[in-house]
Every structure is written in C-alpha cells, then in structure tokens.
Amino acid sequence: MAVERIFKDEANEEKGERARMASFVGAMAIADLVKTTLGPKGMDKILQSTGRGREVTVTNDGATILKSLHIDNPAAKVLVDISKVQDDEVGDGTTSVVVLAGELLREAEKLVAAKIHPMTIISGFRMAAECARDALLQKVVDNKENAEKFKSDLMKIAMTTLSSKILSQDKEHFAQLAVDAVMRLKGSTNLESIQIIKKPGGSLKDSFLDEGFILDKKIGIGQPKRIENAKILVANTAMDTDKVKIYGARVRVDSMSKAAEIEGAEKQKMREKVQKIIAHGINCFVNRQLIYNFPEELFADAGILAIEHADFDGIERLALVTGGEIASTFDNPESVKLGHCKLIEEIMIGEDKLIHFSGVEMGQACTIVLRGASHHVLDEAERSLHDALCVLSQTVNDSRVLFGGGWPEMVMAKEVDELARKTPGKKSHAIEAFSRALVAIPTTIADNAGLDSAELIAQLRAEHQKEGCPAGIDVISGSVGDMAELGISESFKVKEAVLLSATEAAEMILRVDEIITCAPRRREDRM
C-alpha cells in the first residue's frame, strides 16, 4: 500500500545524497564568492541594492558582503551566520572563516564519495581541530609584561588587519590612530566611547584622532562660542510648546485678544520650564528635540549654550562620555546627574562647523575623524577601522600573538598531518583532509596575488619542517618571506575563533541528510 503524502502539495523534500549535494554546493559557492577578497591583494565587491536609492556599497569585508546577500540555500545561510558572529565577536577573519568552512566541506565531499560515513569524518575533524589549536598554543608569543614590545605587537596586528582593506596605502597612519584609541580604553572592549565621524573632503591621510567628543552640530545665534568648565544637562524633552500643539483642537474665542492670552499662557509655561532647567546651575543644555526661538532666546540671555536636535546616537554617547544622565523632567534638580567637561568650543573640519567637548569626565573617550574623497570611500574606511579597533581591543585583553601571512595555517597543517599518520582507521583520512583544507588559506592568499600557489606552498611546507621557522607568504615580493622581519602578526584570538567556528559550521552542514522546504503560505481570497 502506497504511503499517503504527509506534506502539502508545494512542499518539497530532498533526501540523502541529493540533500547533501545541495548543502555542499551552496556552502562552497558562498566560500568561492568571498574567496577573492582574502589577503593583502584581495579585490573588492560592489553591492547594489534594489531599493529606492539603488544604493551602492563597495567593500572588501566578508561579513558585509554576506550580510547584504539574500540567499536561498540553507547551508549557505549557516556560513553567513558564522561570518556575522566572527564580525561581532572578534571583528576580523570574517572571510577566512567562510573560506575555511567551504574548504572543509569540499574535502568532506570527496570523503563522502569514497563511502566514509559523515560521523567518521566529523570525529576526525574534531580531533584535527583540537590538535591544530594545541599547535598554535605552543607557538604563541605573549608580550603583555613588556609595554614597549606589546605596543609594537599591537601596531603590527593593526597594520596586518588594515593591509587587506582600502586603508592599506596609509596603514601606518591608521594603525597608529587605532592603537592610540584602543590604548585609551585601558582594557575595556566597549567601543562605544570611540566615536567615528565621517566628513567627505580631503584625502584619507587627513584623518586624525581627537581626544574628547565631537558633536556634529552648529552653535546657535547669540550664544557663547566657548565655555570653560562646562556643566552639561543632556535632555530629551519638547522645547517647542509655545504654540497650541493638540492636533484637531478647536479653540473658540470671541476676540483676537483672547487668542493672544492663550499664546501668552503658552509662553509663560515655556518660560517656567526654561527657568527650571536654568535652576540646575548649568551652562550648557543639549536637547535631542527641537528648541524653538523663544526658549533659545531665554537660554542665550542666561548665557547658556543650547544645542538642539542632537541625534539620539549623539546624546546617548555624550551622556556616557561626560558622565551625565539623560533627563526628561526638571522638577527636582538634585536628582539629575550633570555631565562635566573642561572646555566646549566650536571647531571647523573642512567646510563644516562642529562642537568639540574636550577634557571629558570619561578619560578614555576619543573621536576619530575620517576624511576621504566620497561617501563610499568613507563607509569602507569606517568598516576597516572598526575591524582594526575590534581586533585590538580583544588583543589588549588576550595578548597572545601569532605571525600572519599563512604561517599559522602551515603550523597547524604540519601538526595535523603528523596526527593523521599516527591515527589508525578511516578517521585518518578525515584528519588528512582537514590539513589540506587548512593549507587552502595560504593557497588563496597566493592565488589572489597572482602568484604560483602550488610552487609557493610546496616551498613553505619544506621551510616549516625546520623548528621554529617564521616563514609565510610575502605577497609583495611574491616569495616565501620571514614574517618576523616583515612584522606581519595576527591575534591568537582571531585565529582560534576562525578555526573553531569553521569546524563547527562544517560539522553542522555535514550532518544534514534531508532538506524539507515548507509550502508557501497561500493568501486567502478575501472576497
């Protein structure tokens, strides 16, 4: 007797070989898509949205590319997720993690074709990942005790991170900016207090780091342009009630003088509110909403700097940095926490006037002002700098450092190969496959630079047979180079996250043997 179909008509399922095929192909396609962005000679992608503005993004960042794609393949979505998590967790390595997972699946596909059970492959991969991590742990360098060396480590890491991005031409300049900004954080990984302002104009070299906080607003008319020892009240309140605000309100009056009385009452209400605010003993008032002319006039008379319409991001950060709290009622001044800073003044960047708060309560606050030719360049510069800041703030906490340029992958591959030789049974095939997948990262770096990857990888492998060898790929000269001399370093935390996330994602996709797609929901005929 034939079994009835249990799914709806339009639902479809793929089983066994076909399901595995679909998930492998999807994942490898995604890996190939971002593969060309890997390494210092990686290329950028242009992403064009189909929205109203047809916005264009030019980027080299794996996570940004994958985030912007609308993907149908379920296995590919897993890879997009791991790159997002990598971006949130450590900031860099978003492309490496996808490429490694894709290569693991490419190797796994060959093993499955050779009739090795996915579970055997997975347990082999597990052993290999553990072995690779131990190999890295033996080789890490930790200079936390020596401040001078540690700072140079941070500079090297920042320069390595930036060298595959748009900022690679001025990487010393930007690495210095990033290191200075992160050193101010004194070990916290909260990047909130580093503000990045983008101003088109000038070249990328004109970007600079400024201590304190910069608010992208102008100072009002007739108000003090410079205030020392400022006491700041940060508020989110309506300062525009000198007009009748109730929509649809009908006020019947029998003469114009009555209407004038209503307006007078509104004005009086506003004046009382302003007096309550002034009673806090402040000399700077920052509001998220509009401030109408009348209250602005009252503030100017009292010698208070009133800044209106500071965007939400701006006032949240301003409150955090000056040590104040955002207030919305002003009846009891003693319970409101005011912000403090040494000096508020107006500065010019390019054509624009901005307000600069210096000597703020929170010492680690600073602002990086990015200049550049166009918005696209600035957006990409911000993404690159954000990656560098994330990696550095993680490295300040976990100060273990490795060489870069494909060196860690070769070290891991060598150890994993040894493990494969010692392991009996079918697992050894999986472990060997893992080592081949690891080598794919230096191979891709070399391929992207237009070098002969087969020749270079063979040379690298031979070099790595020597003890304590710092050899990696030097894409500039196109040969095997000494990573210690070239100053190419990476953070251990990034490499560890890449290794573990990629292995887990590959495992997850390998376990799949059936894909069920639900039937689309029908719109009911509402007749």
XYZ file of C-alpha atoms in Angstrom:
527
model
C 0.000 0.000 0.000
C 1.441 3.355 -1.011
C 2.051 5.741 1.859
C -0.005 8.930 1.558
C 1.989 12.151 1.185
C 2.300 13.869 4.527
C 3.436 17.253 3.220
C 1.341 19.835 1.448
C 1.409 19.909 -2.340
C 4.044 22.541 -2.843
C 6.374 21.466 -0.055
C 9.357 19.570 -1.327
C 11.968 17.418 0.313
C 15.366 16.277 -0.766
C 16.880 13.218 0.831
C 20.231 11.546 1.322
C 22.686 12.138 -1.468
C 20.754 14.989 -3.095
C 20.310 16.891 0.164
C 23.973 16.569 0.968
C 24.881 17.620 -2.541
C 22.669 20.724 -2.317
C 24.156 21.809 1.003
C 27.756 21.188 -0.094
C 27.310 23.071 -3.343
C 25.608 26.036 -1.627
C 28.304 26.341 1.012
C 31.149 26.056 -1.484
C 29.558 28.641 -3.770
C 29.433 31.134 -0.880
C 33.051 30.395 0.014
C 34.124 30.940 -3.609
C 32.218 34.205 -3.680
C 34.254 35.807 -0.882
C 37.461 33.900 -1.588
C 38.826 36.625 -3.882
C 38.664 39.228 -1.105
C 41.137 37.330 1.106
C 44.616 38.666 1.780
C 46.501 41.894 1.038
C 45.909 41.559 -2.711
C 42.212 40.681 -2.305
C 39.754 42.540 -4.521
C 36.608 44.470 -3.550
C 32.993 43.773 -4.438
C 30.321 46.269 -5.442
C 26.923 45.510 -3.925
C 23.968 47.291 -5.442
C 20.654 47.297 -3.626
C 17.350 47.057 -5.462
C 15.804 49.601 -3.087
C 14.656 53.082 -3.980
C 18.002 54.821 -3.936
C 19.830 51.937 -5.694
C 22.475 52.328 -3.031
C 25.948 51.123 -3.878
C 28.342 49.638 -1.335
C 31.959 48.964 -2.246
C 33.515 46.613 0.263
C 36.178 44.040 0.971
C 34.738 42.885 4.293
C 33.457 39.297 4.153
C 30.719 39.854 6.730
C 29.379 42.965 4.975
C 29.243 41.185 1.607
C 27.442 38.149 3.015
C 25.071 40.226 5.153
C 23.861 42.060 2.064
C 23.059 38.938 0.065
C 19.617 37.362 0.032
C 20.341 33.676 -0.024
C 18.001 30.787 -0.521
C 20.308 27.874 0.170
C 20.032 26.749 3.824
C 23.670 25.609 4.111
C 24.899 28.901 2.704
C 22.916 30.683 5.433
C 24.900 28.802 8.074
C 28.120 30.233 6.607
C 26.654 33.733 6.502
C 25.811 33.377 10.184
C 29.296 32.268 11.204
C 30.819 35.231 9.409
C 28.398 37.578 11.221
C 29.299 36.052 14.576
C 33.006 36.318 13.755
C 32.456 40.005 12.942
C 30.627 40.658 16.234
C 32.971 38.578 18.345
C 36.477 39.500 17.159
C 35.925 41.842 14.217
C 38.376 40.307 11.765
C 38.760 36.975 9.984
C 35.250 37.106 8.542
C 36.441 35.956 5.111
C 38.911 33.359 6.429
C 36.221 31.618 8.457
C 33.959 31.191 5.419
C 36.810 30.082 3.145
C 37.990 27.512 5.700
C 34.485 26.117 6.246
C 33.979 25.921 2.472
C 37.256 24.047 2.019
C 36.417 21.619 4.831
C 33.171 20.792 3.045
C 34.934 20.453 -0.304
C 37.262 17.867 1.277
C 34.366 16.200 3.088
C 32.527 15.804 -0.211
C 35.392 13.709 -1.609
C 35.415 11.561 1.527
C 31.650 11.011 1.415
C 32.030 9.998 -2.237
C 34.645 7.458 -1.079
C 31.980 5.879 1.185
C 33.213 7.232 4.502
C 30.353 7.931 6.895
C 29.768 11.618 7.793
C 30.031 10.804 11.508
C 33.500 9.326 10.994
C 34.501 12.478 9.103
C 33.136 14.662 11.901
C 35.022 12.851 14.647
C 38.203 13.098 12.539
C 37.635 16.838 12.083
C 37.111 17.212 15.848
C 40.424 15.532 16.611
C 42.179 17.608 13.967
C 40.749 20.909 15.245
C 41.864 20.082 18.786
C 45.345 19.204 17.543
C 45.560 22.392 15.440
C 44.577 24.544 18.399
C 47.230 22.929 20.588
C 49.823 23.505 17.862
C 49.012 27.224 17.871
C 49.050 27.410 21.667
C 52.608 26.097 21.714
C 53.742 28.816 19.296
C 52.039 31.930 20.734
C 54.075 34.904 21.884
C 52.835 36.967 24.822
C 54.476 40.344 25.447
C 51.992 41.712 27.955
C 54.677 42.367 30.552
C 56.842 44.457 28.251
C 54.827 47.590 27.398
C 57.152 48.656 24.579
C 57.050 45.282 22.812
C 53.326 44.931 23.379
C 52.663 48.263 21.728
C 54.744 47.272 18.708
C 52.763 43.971 18.597
C 49.536 45.963 18.530
C 50.895 48.168 15.726
C 51.845 45.083 13.690
C 48.421 43.494 14.229
C 46.660 46.700 13.207
C 48.809 47.040 10.093
C 48.200 43.410 9.123
C 44.448 43.797 9.584
C 44.373 47.010 7.556
C 46.645 45.774 4.775
C 43.816 43.874 3.057
C 41.481 46.866 3.206
C 41.099 50.218 1.491
C 43.335 51.816 4.117
C 46.358 49.713 3.114
C 48.124 52.682 1.458
C 48.196 54.682 4.692
C 48.237 51.729 7.043
C 50.944 53.126 9.378
C 48.887 56.267 9.927
C 45.637 54.402 10.600
C 47.305 51.689 12.677
C 48.695 54.463 14.893
C 45.203 56.011 15.188
C 43.628 52.662 16.082
C 46.323 51.751 18.620
C 46.112 55.161 20.307
C 42.327 54.942 20.516
C 42.387 51.416 21.949
C 45.173 52.199 24.435
C 42.918 54.913 25.857
C 40.249 52.306 26.618
C 42.596 50.739 29.197
C 41.439 47.196 28.600
C 37.695 47.628 28.133
C 36.208 46.188 24.942
C 33.422 48.747 24.868
C 33.983 50.618 21.621
C 31.087 52.990 22.391
C 33.443 55.642 23.681
C 35.392 55.732 20.389
C 33.320 57.847 18.076
C 33.926 57.838 14.323
C 32.835 60.903 12.343
C 32.927 60.818 8.544
C 33.432 64.077 6.657
C 33.806 63.955 2.852
C 36.652 66.079 1.507
C 40.424 65.955 1.818
C 42.206 62.622 1.472
C 42.311 59.597 3.774
C 45.691 60.824 5.061
C 43.988 63.877 6.608
C 42.085 61.689 9.100
C 43.010 62.362 12.722
C 42.284 61.341 16.299
C 40.952 63.933 18.716
C 40.602 63.463 22.440
C 37.133 64.163 23.824
C 33.880 64.188 21.947
C 32.765 65.963 18.776
C 29.098 66.665 18.145
C 28.070 67.266 14.551
C 26.005 70.406 15.243
C 26.374 74.177 14.990
C 26.197 76.578 17.961
C 23.045 78.742 17.886
C 22.939 82.501 17.224
C 23.833 84.881 20.033
C 25.163 82.104 22.257
C 28.598 81.774 23.831
C 31.019 80.095 21.381
C 33.348 78.869 24.085
C 32.648 77.614 27.595
C 35.213 76.516 30.149
C 34.437 74.092 32.994
C 31.103 73.238 31.449
C 28.252 71.697 33.402
C 26.117 69.915 30.829
C 22.496 68.874 31.104
C 21.668 66.237 28.471
C 17.921 66.097 27.884
C 15.267 64.560 25.701
C 12.314 66.882 26.070
C 9.978 69.001 23.921
C 11.056 72.648 23.837
C 8.537 73.802 21.269
C 5.288 74.218 23.200
C 4.817 77.950 22.662
C 2.149 77.034 20.124
C -1.089 75.141 20.733
C 0.056 71.606 19.964
C -3.064 69.471 20.258
C -3.904 68.321 16.765
C -7.518 68.754 15.813
C -8.056 71.054 18.793
C -10.677 73.717 18.186
C -10.378 76.794 20.324
C -13.331 79.159 20.093
C -12.539 82.729 21.049
C -14.638 85.803 20.566
C -11.782 88.250 20.028
C -8.130 88.292 18.996
C -7.113 89.402 22.478
C -8.310 86.022 23.827
C -6.114 84.208 21.310
C -3.226 86.407 22.437
C -3.958 85.386 26.040
C -3.680 81.696 25.100
C -0.360 82.367 23.414
C 0.773 84.357 26.435
C -0.102 81.414 28.707
C 1.848 79.037 26.441
C 4.828 81.381 26.540
C 4.620 81.628 30.323
C 4.584 77.812 30.546
C 7.680 77.656 28.383
C 9.413 80.378 30.414
C 8.779 78.401 33.628
C 10.214 75.258 32.069
C 13.328 77.127 30.949
C 13.734 78.592 34.439
C 13.530 75.119 35.950
C 16.277 73.991 33.569
C 18.429 77.049 34.376
C 17.962 76.302 38.092
C 20.180 73.234 37.656
C 23.140 75.607 37.608
C 24.252 74.560 34.135
C 25.990 76.448 31.358
C 25.320 74.009 28.501
C 21.999 72.418 27.558
C 21.910 69.674 24.917
C 18.489 68.562 23.742
C 17.544 65.740 21.442
C 14.471 67.569 20.157
C 13.983 70.994 18.637
C 14.386 74.178 20.673
C 12.201 76.996 19.384
C 13.357 80.601 19.097
C 11.718 81.777 22.313
C 13.397 79.296 24.705
C 16.652 79.647 22.744
C 16.485 83.388 23.377
C 15.936 82.791 27.102
C 18.953 80.449 27.219
C 21.105 82.982 25.354
C 20.079 85.699 27.850
C 21.145 83.437 30.719
C 24.499 82.814 28.973
C 23.749 79.144 28.458
C 24.824 77.299 25.322
C 21.751 75.468 23.975
C 22.296 72.749 21.358
C 19.190 71.366 19.677
C 18.376 68.274 17.683
C 21.449 66.289 18.687
C 20.726 62.866 17.172
C 19.925 60.004 19.510
C 23.272 58.321 18.986
C 24.920 61.651 19.753
C 23.215 62.309 23.077
C 23.486 58.702 24.283
C 27.215 58.841 23.683
C 27.551 62.380 25.033
C 25.828 61.368 28.271
C 28.103 58.315 28.545
C 31.266 60.308 27.874
C 30.586 63.335 30.081
C 29.308 61.171 32.922
C 25.789 62.647 32.878
C 22.356 61.095 32.508
C 19.626 61.890 30.007
C 16.873 63.830 31.782
C 13.330 64.488 30.648
C 11.783 66.089 33.762
C 13.299 69.010 35.634
C 11.318 69.328 38.877
C 13.997 68.158 41.296
C 17.468 69.307 40.206
C 19.284 67.390 42.964
C 18.382 64.004 41.441
C 19.649 64.858 37.942
C 23.219 63.827 37.202
C 25.002 66.520 35.184
C 27.804 65.896 32.745
C 31.118 67.750 33.031
C 33.906 68.710 30.686
C 36.737 71.242 30.751
C 36.065 73.069 27.518
C 33.371 73.362 24.863
C 34.296 75.185 21.667
C 33.412 75.371 18.002
C 35.852 73.850 15.530
C 35.961 73.667 11.742
C 36.534 70.456 9.814
C 36.593 71.106 6.099
C 33.606 73.339 5.437
C 31.582 72.285 8.472
C 31.393 73.682 11.973
C 31.230 71.172 14.812
C 31.161 71.389 18.589
C 34.129 69.946 20.436
C 33.901 68.794 24.065
C 37.400 68.327 25.473
C 38.628 67.195 28.880
C 35.590 64.968 29.392
C 34.854 63.005 32.554
C 35.395 59.644 30.856
C 39.108 59.855 30.109
C 39.116 57.104 27.514
C 36.711 58.855 25.158
C 38.046 59.986 21.828
C 36.840 60.771 18.343
C 38.348 59.622 15.072
C 37.550 61.995 12.224
C 37.765 60.288 8.836
C 38.276 62.356 5.694
C 38.022 60.950 2.197
C 37.012 61.518 -1.379
C 33.434 60.218 -1.259
C 30.839 58.592 0.966
C 31.644 55.140 -0.412
C 35.307 55.512 0.485
C 34.415 56.787 3.953
C 31.976 53.949 4.640
C 34.558 51.361 3.662
C 37.247 53.180 5.671
C 34.965 53.121 8.711
C 34.331 49.386 8.328
C 38.074 48.711 8.009
C 38.914 50.847 11.003
C 36.164 49.230 13.035
C 37.662 45.792 12.274
C 41.063 47.001 13.439
C 39.600 48.528 16.632
C 37.724 45.306 17.455
C 40.799 43.134 16.960
C 42.991 45.459 19.017
C 40.553 45.744 21.908
C 40.338 41.923 22.014
C 44.131 41.637 21.847
C 44.594 44.054 24.754
C 42.625 41.577 26.872
C 44.062 38.391 25.401
C 47.567 39.479 24.488
C 48.705 36.277 22.740
C 50.054 36.971 19.264
C 50.980 34.830 16.250
C 52.695 35.557 12.944
C 50.398 36.119 9.960
C 50.627 35.574 6.206
C 49.565 31.925 6.154
C 52.096 30.965 8.846
C 49.547 29.758 11.453
C 47.772 27.570 8.877
C 51.048 25.898 7.859
C 51.952 25.273 11.507
C 48.532 23.725 12.127
C 48.627 21.685 8.908
C 52.016 20.218 9.818
C 50.817 19.054 13.261
C 47.520 17.753 11.892
C 49.384 15.762 9.227
C 51.519 14.112 11.918
C 48.346 13.219 13.818
C 46.860 11.646 10.669
C 49.889 9.385 10.328
C 49.537 8.159 13.912
C 45.765 7.600 13.792
C 44.556 4.167 12.701
C 41.290 3.622 10.826
C 39.172 5.702 8.498
C 39.410 8.769 10.727
C 42.936 9.349 9.461
C 41.511 10.220 6.027
C 39.341 12.931 7.590
C 42.266 14.295 9.604
C 44.432 14.434 6.482
C 41.596 16.220 4.649
C 41.471 18.787 7.462
C 45.145 19.568 6.968
C 44.557 20.027 3.209
C 41.704 22.439 3.968
C 43.947 24.493 6.260
C 46.529 24.890 3.513
C 43.780 26.379 1.316
C 44.067 29.720 3.138
C 47.731 30.427 2.231
C 46.949 28.996 -1.238
C 44.131 31.505 -1.681
C 46.306 34.386 -0.441
C 48.913 33.452 -3.062
C 46.301 32.948 -5.818
C 44.747 36.347 -5.151
C 48.161 37.955 -5.521
C 48.565 36.235 -8.896
C 51.419 34.041 -7.683
C 52.130 30.407 -8.420
C 50.435 28.946 -5.353
C 51.444 25.310 -5.908
C 55.156 26.247 -6.031
C 54.939 28.599 -3.037
C 53.006 26.202 -0.813
C 55.476 23.437 -1.557
C 58.358 25.756 -0.576
C 56.505 26.824 2.570
C 55.873 23.242 3.597
C 59.560 22.427 3.206
C 60.535 25.525 5.256
C 58.150 24.536 8.030
C 59.924 21.233 8.572
C 62.604 23.260 10.386
C 61.989 24.008 14.047
C 60.687 27.488 14.989
C 60.543 28.676 11.403
C 58.726 32.021 10.862
C 58.103 31.549 7.115
C 54.920 32.777 5.456
C 53.846 34.173 2.125
C 55.201 37.611 1.284
C 52.784 38.806 -1.391
C 54.747 41.994 -2.056
C 57.912 40.266 -3.264
C 55.955 37.187 -4.378
C 58.036 34.661 -2.485
C 58.331 32.928 0.869
C 59.252 35.593 3.428
C 60.223 35.872 7.083
C 57.097 37.025 8.956
C 59.102 38.212 11.968
C 61.179 40.578 9.805
C 58.176 41.804 7.814
C 56.257 42.473 11.032
C 53.143 40.564 9.944
C 51.276 39.497 13.085
C 47.798 38.321 13.947
C 45.890 37.946 17.153
C 45.622 34.413 18.540
C 42.015 35.037 19.474
C 41.045 35.713 15.835
C 42.768 32.569 14.557
C 41.230 30.431 17.287
C 37.759 31.780 16.524
C 38.230 31.117 12.783
C 39.360 27.541 13.400
C 36.615 26.588 15.841
C 33.727 28.359 14.081
C 34.629 26.942 10.666
C 34.936 23.399 12.037
C 31.599 23.618 13.838
C 29.821 25.046 10.800
C 31.254 22.347 8.531
C 30.156 19.712 11.049
C 26.666 21.091 11.143
C 26.304 21.005 7.358
C 27.829 17.524 7.162
C 25.188 16.117 9.485
C 22.384 17.042 7.106
C 20.713 14.236 5.193
C 17.349 15.783 4.380
C 16.156 19.256 3.399
C 12.456 19.995 3.726
C 11.135 23.198 2.207
C 7.743 24.244 3.511
C 4.908 25.068 1.167
C 4.453 28.816 0.763
C 1.507 30.261 2.655
C -1.411 30.995 0.388
C -3.110 34.347 0.631
C -6.739 33.676 1.347
C -9.187 35.090 -1.144
C -10.754 37.884 0.822
C -13.803 38.344 -1.325
